[in-house]
Coordinates of C-alpha atoms in Angstrom, one line a residue:
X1 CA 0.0 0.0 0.0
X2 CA 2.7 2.7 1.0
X3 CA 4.9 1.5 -2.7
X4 CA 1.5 1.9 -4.4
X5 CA 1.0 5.8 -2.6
X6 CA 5.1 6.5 -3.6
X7 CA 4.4 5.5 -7.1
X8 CA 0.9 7.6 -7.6
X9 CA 3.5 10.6 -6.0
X10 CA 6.0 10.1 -8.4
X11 CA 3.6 9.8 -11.6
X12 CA 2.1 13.1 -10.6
X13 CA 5.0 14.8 -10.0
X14 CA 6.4 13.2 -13.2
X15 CA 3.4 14.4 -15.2
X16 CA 3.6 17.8 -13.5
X17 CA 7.0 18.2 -14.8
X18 CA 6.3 17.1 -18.2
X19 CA 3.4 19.7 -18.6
X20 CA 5.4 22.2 -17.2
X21 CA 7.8 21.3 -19.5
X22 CA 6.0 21.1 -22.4
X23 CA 4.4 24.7 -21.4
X24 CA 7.9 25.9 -21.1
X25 CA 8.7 25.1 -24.7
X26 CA 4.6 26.4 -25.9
X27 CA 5.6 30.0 -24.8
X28 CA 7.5 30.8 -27.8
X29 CA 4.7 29.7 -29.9
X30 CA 2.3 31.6 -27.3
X31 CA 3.6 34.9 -26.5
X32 CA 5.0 35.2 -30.2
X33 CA 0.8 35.5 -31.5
X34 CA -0.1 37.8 -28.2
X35 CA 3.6 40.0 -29.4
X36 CA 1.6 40.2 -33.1
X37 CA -1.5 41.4 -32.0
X38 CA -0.1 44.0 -29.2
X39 CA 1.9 45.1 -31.9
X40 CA -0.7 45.6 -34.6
X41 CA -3.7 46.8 -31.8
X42 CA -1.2 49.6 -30.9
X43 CA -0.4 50.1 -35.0
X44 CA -3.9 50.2 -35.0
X45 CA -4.0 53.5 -32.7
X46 CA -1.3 55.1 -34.0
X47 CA -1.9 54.7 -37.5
X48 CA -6.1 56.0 -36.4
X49 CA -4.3 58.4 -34.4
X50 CA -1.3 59.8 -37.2
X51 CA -4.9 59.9 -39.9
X52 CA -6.5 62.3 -37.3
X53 CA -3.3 64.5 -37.0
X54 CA -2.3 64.5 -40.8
X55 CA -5.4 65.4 -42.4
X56 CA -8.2 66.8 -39.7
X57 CA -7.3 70.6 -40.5
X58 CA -9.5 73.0 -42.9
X59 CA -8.4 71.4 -45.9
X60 CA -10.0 68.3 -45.2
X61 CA -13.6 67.1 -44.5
X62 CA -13.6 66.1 -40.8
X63 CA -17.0 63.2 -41.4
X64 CA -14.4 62.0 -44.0
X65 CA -11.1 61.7 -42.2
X66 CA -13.1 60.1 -38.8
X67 CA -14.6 57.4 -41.4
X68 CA -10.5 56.4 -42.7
X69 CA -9.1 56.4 -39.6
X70 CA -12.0 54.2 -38.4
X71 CA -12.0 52.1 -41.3
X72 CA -7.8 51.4 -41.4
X73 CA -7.9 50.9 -37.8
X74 CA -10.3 47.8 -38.1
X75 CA -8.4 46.4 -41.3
X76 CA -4.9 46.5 -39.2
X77 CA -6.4 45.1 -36.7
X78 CA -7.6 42.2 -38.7
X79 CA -4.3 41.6 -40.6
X80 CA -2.9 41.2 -37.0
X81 CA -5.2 38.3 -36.3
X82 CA -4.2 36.1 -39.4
X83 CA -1.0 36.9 -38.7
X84 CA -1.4 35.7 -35.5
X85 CA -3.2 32.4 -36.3
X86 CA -0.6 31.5 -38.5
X87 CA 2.1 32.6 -35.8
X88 CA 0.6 29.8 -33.4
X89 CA 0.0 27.6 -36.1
X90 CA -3.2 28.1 -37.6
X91 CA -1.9 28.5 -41.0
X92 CA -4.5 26.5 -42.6
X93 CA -7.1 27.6 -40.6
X94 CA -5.8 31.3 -42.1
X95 CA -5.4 30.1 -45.3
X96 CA -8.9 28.5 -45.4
X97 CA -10.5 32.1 -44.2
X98 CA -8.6 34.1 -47.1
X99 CA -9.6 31.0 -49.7
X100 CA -13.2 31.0 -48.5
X101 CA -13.7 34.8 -48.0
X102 CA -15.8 34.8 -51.3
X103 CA -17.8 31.7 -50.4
X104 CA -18.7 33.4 -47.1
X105 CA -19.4 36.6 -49.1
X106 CA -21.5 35.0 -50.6
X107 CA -23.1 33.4 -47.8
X108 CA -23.1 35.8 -45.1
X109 CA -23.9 38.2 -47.6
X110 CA -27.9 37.1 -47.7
X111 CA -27.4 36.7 -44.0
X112 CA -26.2 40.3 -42.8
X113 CA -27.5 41.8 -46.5
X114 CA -28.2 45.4 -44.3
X115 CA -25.1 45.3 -42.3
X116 CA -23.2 45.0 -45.5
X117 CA -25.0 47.5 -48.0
X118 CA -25.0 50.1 -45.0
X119 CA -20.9 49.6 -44.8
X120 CA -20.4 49.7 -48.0
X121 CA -23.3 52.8 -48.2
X122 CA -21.1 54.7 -45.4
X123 CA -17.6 54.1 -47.7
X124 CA -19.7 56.1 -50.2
X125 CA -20.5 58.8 -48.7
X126 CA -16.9 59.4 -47.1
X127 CA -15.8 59.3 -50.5
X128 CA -18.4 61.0 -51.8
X129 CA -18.9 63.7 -49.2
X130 CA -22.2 65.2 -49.8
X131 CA -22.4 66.4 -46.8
X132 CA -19.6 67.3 -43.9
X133 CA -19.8 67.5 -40.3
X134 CA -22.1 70.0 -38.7
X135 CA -23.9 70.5 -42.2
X136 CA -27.5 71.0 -42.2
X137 CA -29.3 68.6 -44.3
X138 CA -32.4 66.7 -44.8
X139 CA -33.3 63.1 -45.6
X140 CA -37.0 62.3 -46.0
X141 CA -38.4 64.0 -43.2
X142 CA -35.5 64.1 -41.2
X143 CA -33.5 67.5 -41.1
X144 CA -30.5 67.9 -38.6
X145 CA -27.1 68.6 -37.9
X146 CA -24.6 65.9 -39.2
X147 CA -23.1 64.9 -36.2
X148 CA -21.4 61.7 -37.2
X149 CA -20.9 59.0 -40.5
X150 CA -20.7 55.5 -38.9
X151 CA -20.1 52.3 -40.2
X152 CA -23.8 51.6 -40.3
X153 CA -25.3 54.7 -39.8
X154 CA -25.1 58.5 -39.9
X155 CA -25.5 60.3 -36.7
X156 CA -28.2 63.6 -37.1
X157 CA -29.0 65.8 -34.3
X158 CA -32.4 66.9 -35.0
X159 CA -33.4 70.9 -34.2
X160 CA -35.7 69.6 -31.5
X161 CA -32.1 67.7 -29.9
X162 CA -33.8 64.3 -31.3
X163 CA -30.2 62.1 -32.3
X164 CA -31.9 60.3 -35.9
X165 CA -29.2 57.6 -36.5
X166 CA -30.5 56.7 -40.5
X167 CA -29.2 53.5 -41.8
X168 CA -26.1 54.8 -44.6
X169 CA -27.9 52.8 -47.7
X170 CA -30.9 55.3 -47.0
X171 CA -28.8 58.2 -46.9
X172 CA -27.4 56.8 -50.4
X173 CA -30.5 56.2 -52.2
X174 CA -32.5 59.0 -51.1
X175 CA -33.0 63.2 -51.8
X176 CA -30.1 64.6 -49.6
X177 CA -31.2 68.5 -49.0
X178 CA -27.7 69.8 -47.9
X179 CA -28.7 73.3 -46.8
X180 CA -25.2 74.5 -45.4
X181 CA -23.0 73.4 -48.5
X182 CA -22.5 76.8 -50.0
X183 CA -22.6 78.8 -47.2
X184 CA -26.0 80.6 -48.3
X185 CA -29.6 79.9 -49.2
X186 CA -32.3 81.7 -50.5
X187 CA -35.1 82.4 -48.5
X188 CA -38.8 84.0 -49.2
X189 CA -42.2 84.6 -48.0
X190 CA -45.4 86.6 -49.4
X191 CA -47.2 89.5 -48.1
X192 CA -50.3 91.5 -49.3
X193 CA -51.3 94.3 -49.9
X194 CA -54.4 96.7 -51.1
X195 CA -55.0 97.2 -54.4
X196 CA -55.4 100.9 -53.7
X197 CA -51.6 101.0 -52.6
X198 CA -48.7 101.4 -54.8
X199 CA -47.1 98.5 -55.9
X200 CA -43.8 100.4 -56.6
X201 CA -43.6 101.8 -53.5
X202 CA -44.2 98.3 -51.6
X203 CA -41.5 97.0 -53.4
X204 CA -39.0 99.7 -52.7
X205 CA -39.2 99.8 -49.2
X206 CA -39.4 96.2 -48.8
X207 CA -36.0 95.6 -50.4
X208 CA -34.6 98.5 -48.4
X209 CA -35.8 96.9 -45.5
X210 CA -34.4 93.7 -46.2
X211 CA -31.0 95.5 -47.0
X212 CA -31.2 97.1 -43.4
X213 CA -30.5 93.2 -41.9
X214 CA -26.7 92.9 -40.9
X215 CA -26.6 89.1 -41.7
X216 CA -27.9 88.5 -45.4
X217 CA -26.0 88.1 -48.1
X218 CA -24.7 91.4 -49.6
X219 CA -23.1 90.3 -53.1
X220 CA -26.8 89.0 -53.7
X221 CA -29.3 92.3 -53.9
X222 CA -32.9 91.3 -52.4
X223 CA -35.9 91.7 -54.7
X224 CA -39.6 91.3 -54.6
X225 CA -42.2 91.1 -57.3
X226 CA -45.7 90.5 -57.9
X227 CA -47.1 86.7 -57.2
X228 CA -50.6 86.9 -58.2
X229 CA -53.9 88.8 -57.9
X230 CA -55.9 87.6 -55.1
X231 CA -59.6 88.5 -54.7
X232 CA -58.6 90.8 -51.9
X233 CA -54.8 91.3 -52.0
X234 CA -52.3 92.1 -54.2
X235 CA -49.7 89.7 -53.2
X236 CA -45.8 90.2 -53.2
X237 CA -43.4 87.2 -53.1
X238 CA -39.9 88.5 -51.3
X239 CA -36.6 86.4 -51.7
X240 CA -33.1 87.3 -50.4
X241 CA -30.2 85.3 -49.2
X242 CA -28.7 84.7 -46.0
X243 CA -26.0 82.9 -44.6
X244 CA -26.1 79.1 -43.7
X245 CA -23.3 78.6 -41.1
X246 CA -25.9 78.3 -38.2
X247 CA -29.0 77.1 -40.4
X248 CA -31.3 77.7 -37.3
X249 CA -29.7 81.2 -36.9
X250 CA -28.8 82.2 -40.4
X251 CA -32.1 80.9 -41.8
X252 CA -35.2 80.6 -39.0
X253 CA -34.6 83.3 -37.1
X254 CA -33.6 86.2 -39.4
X255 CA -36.1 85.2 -41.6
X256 CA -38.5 85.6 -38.9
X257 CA -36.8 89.5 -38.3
X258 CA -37.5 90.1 -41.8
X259 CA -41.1 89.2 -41.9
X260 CA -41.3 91.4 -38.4
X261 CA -39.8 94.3 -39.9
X262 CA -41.6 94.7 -43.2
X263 CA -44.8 94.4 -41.6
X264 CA -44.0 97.0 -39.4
X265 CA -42.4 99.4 -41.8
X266 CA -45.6 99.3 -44.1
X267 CA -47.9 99.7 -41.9
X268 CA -46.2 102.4 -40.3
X269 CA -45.8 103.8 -44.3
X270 CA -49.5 103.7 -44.5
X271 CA -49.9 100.5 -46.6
X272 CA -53.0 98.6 -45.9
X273 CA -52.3 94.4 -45.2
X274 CA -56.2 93.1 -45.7
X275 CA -57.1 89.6 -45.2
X276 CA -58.7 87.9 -48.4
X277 CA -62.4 88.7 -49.0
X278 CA -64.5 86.3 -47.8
X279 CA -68.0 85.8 -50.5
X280 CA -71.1 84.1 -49.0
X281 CA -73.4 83.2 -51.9
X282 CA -77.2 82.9 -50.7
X283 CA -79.5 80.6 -53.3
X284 CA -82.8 81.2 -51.9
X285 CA -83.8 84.2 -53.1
X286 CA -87.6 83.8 -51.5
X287 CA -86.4 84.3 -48.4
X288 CA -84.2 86.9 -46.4
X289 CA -80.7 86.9 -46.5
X290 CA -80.4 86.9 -41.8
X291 CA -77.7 89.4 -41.3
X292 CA -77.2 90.5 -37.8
X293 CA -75.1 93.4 -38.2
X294 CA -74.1 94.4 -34.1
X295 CA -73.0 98.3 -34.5
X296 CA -76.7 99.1 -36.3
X297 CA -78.5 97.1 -33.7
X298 CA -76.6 98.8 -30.9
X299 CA -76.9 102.9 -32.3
X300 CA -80.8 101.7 -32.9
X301 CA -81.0 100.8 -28.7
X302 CA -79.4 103.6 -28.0
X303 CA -81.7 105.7 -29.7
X304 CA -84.7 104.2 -28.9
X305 CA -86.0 104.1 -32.2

């Protein structure tokens, strides 16, 4: 009994030693695939890092330099794993990934169909560039800030503070509205006036009021002309041009200080600003038309007629 617990303590130091052993020898093989992919995580960063420095200045788009530097970090770091397989001796399985990468295109491609056209939507559009960051655009219904261009998605920040994250294949097959692009937009609105007031005169003080705002665009002269011939209005249309750097500021708001202004300024000029007249047909001529008219009911009580 005590030879048989000796030789079970000698086998297990025996086979302790021989694993340690063999782990001993394994390390090479094991810290040489953890060395590869330190070495290309870090690469990785640098190289996402060096993109960012190099080209995120005014002469490049800022939505397309984040996309690179996001995209070359993720294909470094995936060289690093083959590398690595093969390292610890994985070759084949390596080599079978590269040989089969069209088969599983193929496959995974019906599989993850959205994740792929969206990726390959977002390379698009950073080479593309239809829009930059901070541009004000619209898609569908949807209009916002650009905030960010992701691999899937692009990031919009909604006037309301709503974040809108639309799928990039819908940004790529859709109407993009980019109202920021050039800097400047035109903007207009109607107003009406009396057919007893002078058109000519209308005209001329509105554009001089529209020249009086600090923040539209100067090389671009204002102008208003006639729309149509309402049944109770002559109506003007208005356009001018403003700058687009803050759309809710450059657009929204001084067109609203526009509007305020020449309303103010005719009125104050003597120009009339009637509604539309209102025409009530009555078809039974056999019986009275009931109009209650307040001000001749209220002199005829006061008079006691």
């Amino acid at each position: 009994m005590k030879n048989k617990a000796i030789d079970f303590t000698i086998g297990l130091q025996s086979s302790i030693i021989s694993y340690w052993n063999s782990f001993v020898l394994s390390l090479p093989r094991i810290a040489l695939p953890l060395l590869i992919l330190f070495a290309f995580y870090v690469g990785a960063k640098y190289l996402s890092a060096l993109i960012k420095r190099r080209f995120l200045n005014d002469d490049h788009d800022p939505l397309f330099v984040n996309f690179l530097s996001k995209t070359s970090k993720v294909l470094l770091i995936i060289v690093g794993v083959i590398l690595a397989m093969q390292a610890v001796g994985l070759s084949g399985v390596a080599r079978g990934l590269l040989a089969g990468a069209g088969i599983s295109a193929f496959i995974f491609g019906f599989a993850f169909k959205d994740i792929a056209e969206n990726f390959l939507g977002g390379l698009i559009l950073a080479f593309n560039r239809p829009f930059s960051l901070n541009d004000t655009i619209q898609v569908r219904d949807f209009t916002g800030h650009v905030k960010a261009l992701n691999f899937r998605t692009t990031h919009i920040k909604t006037f309301d503070e709503k974040d809108v994250f639309l799928p990039n294949s819908i940004v790529v097959k859709e109407p993009v509205m980019n109202y920021t692009r050039d800097g400047q937009i035109r903007v207009d609105f109607a107003v009406g006036i009396a057919y007893e007031d002078s058109i000519t005169r209308a005209i001329s003080l509105i554009v001089d009021t529209v020249k009086s705002i600090a923040d539209h665009v100067n090389d671009k002269e204002p102008f208003s002309v006639v729309e149509e011939l309402s049944s109770g209005t002559v109506n003007l249309r208005v356009y001018f041009w403003v700058r687009t750097i803050d759309y809710k500021k450059g657009v929204l708001e001084i067109k609203s200080e526009v509007i305020r202004l020449v309303k103010e300024n005719l009125i104050r000029e003597g120009f009339s600003l009637p509604s539309d007249v209102q025409e009530i047909k009555w078809y039974d001529g056999n019986k009275a038309f009931p109009v209650d008219i307040l001000n001749m009911r209220k002199k005829t009580e006061e008079s006691g007629e």
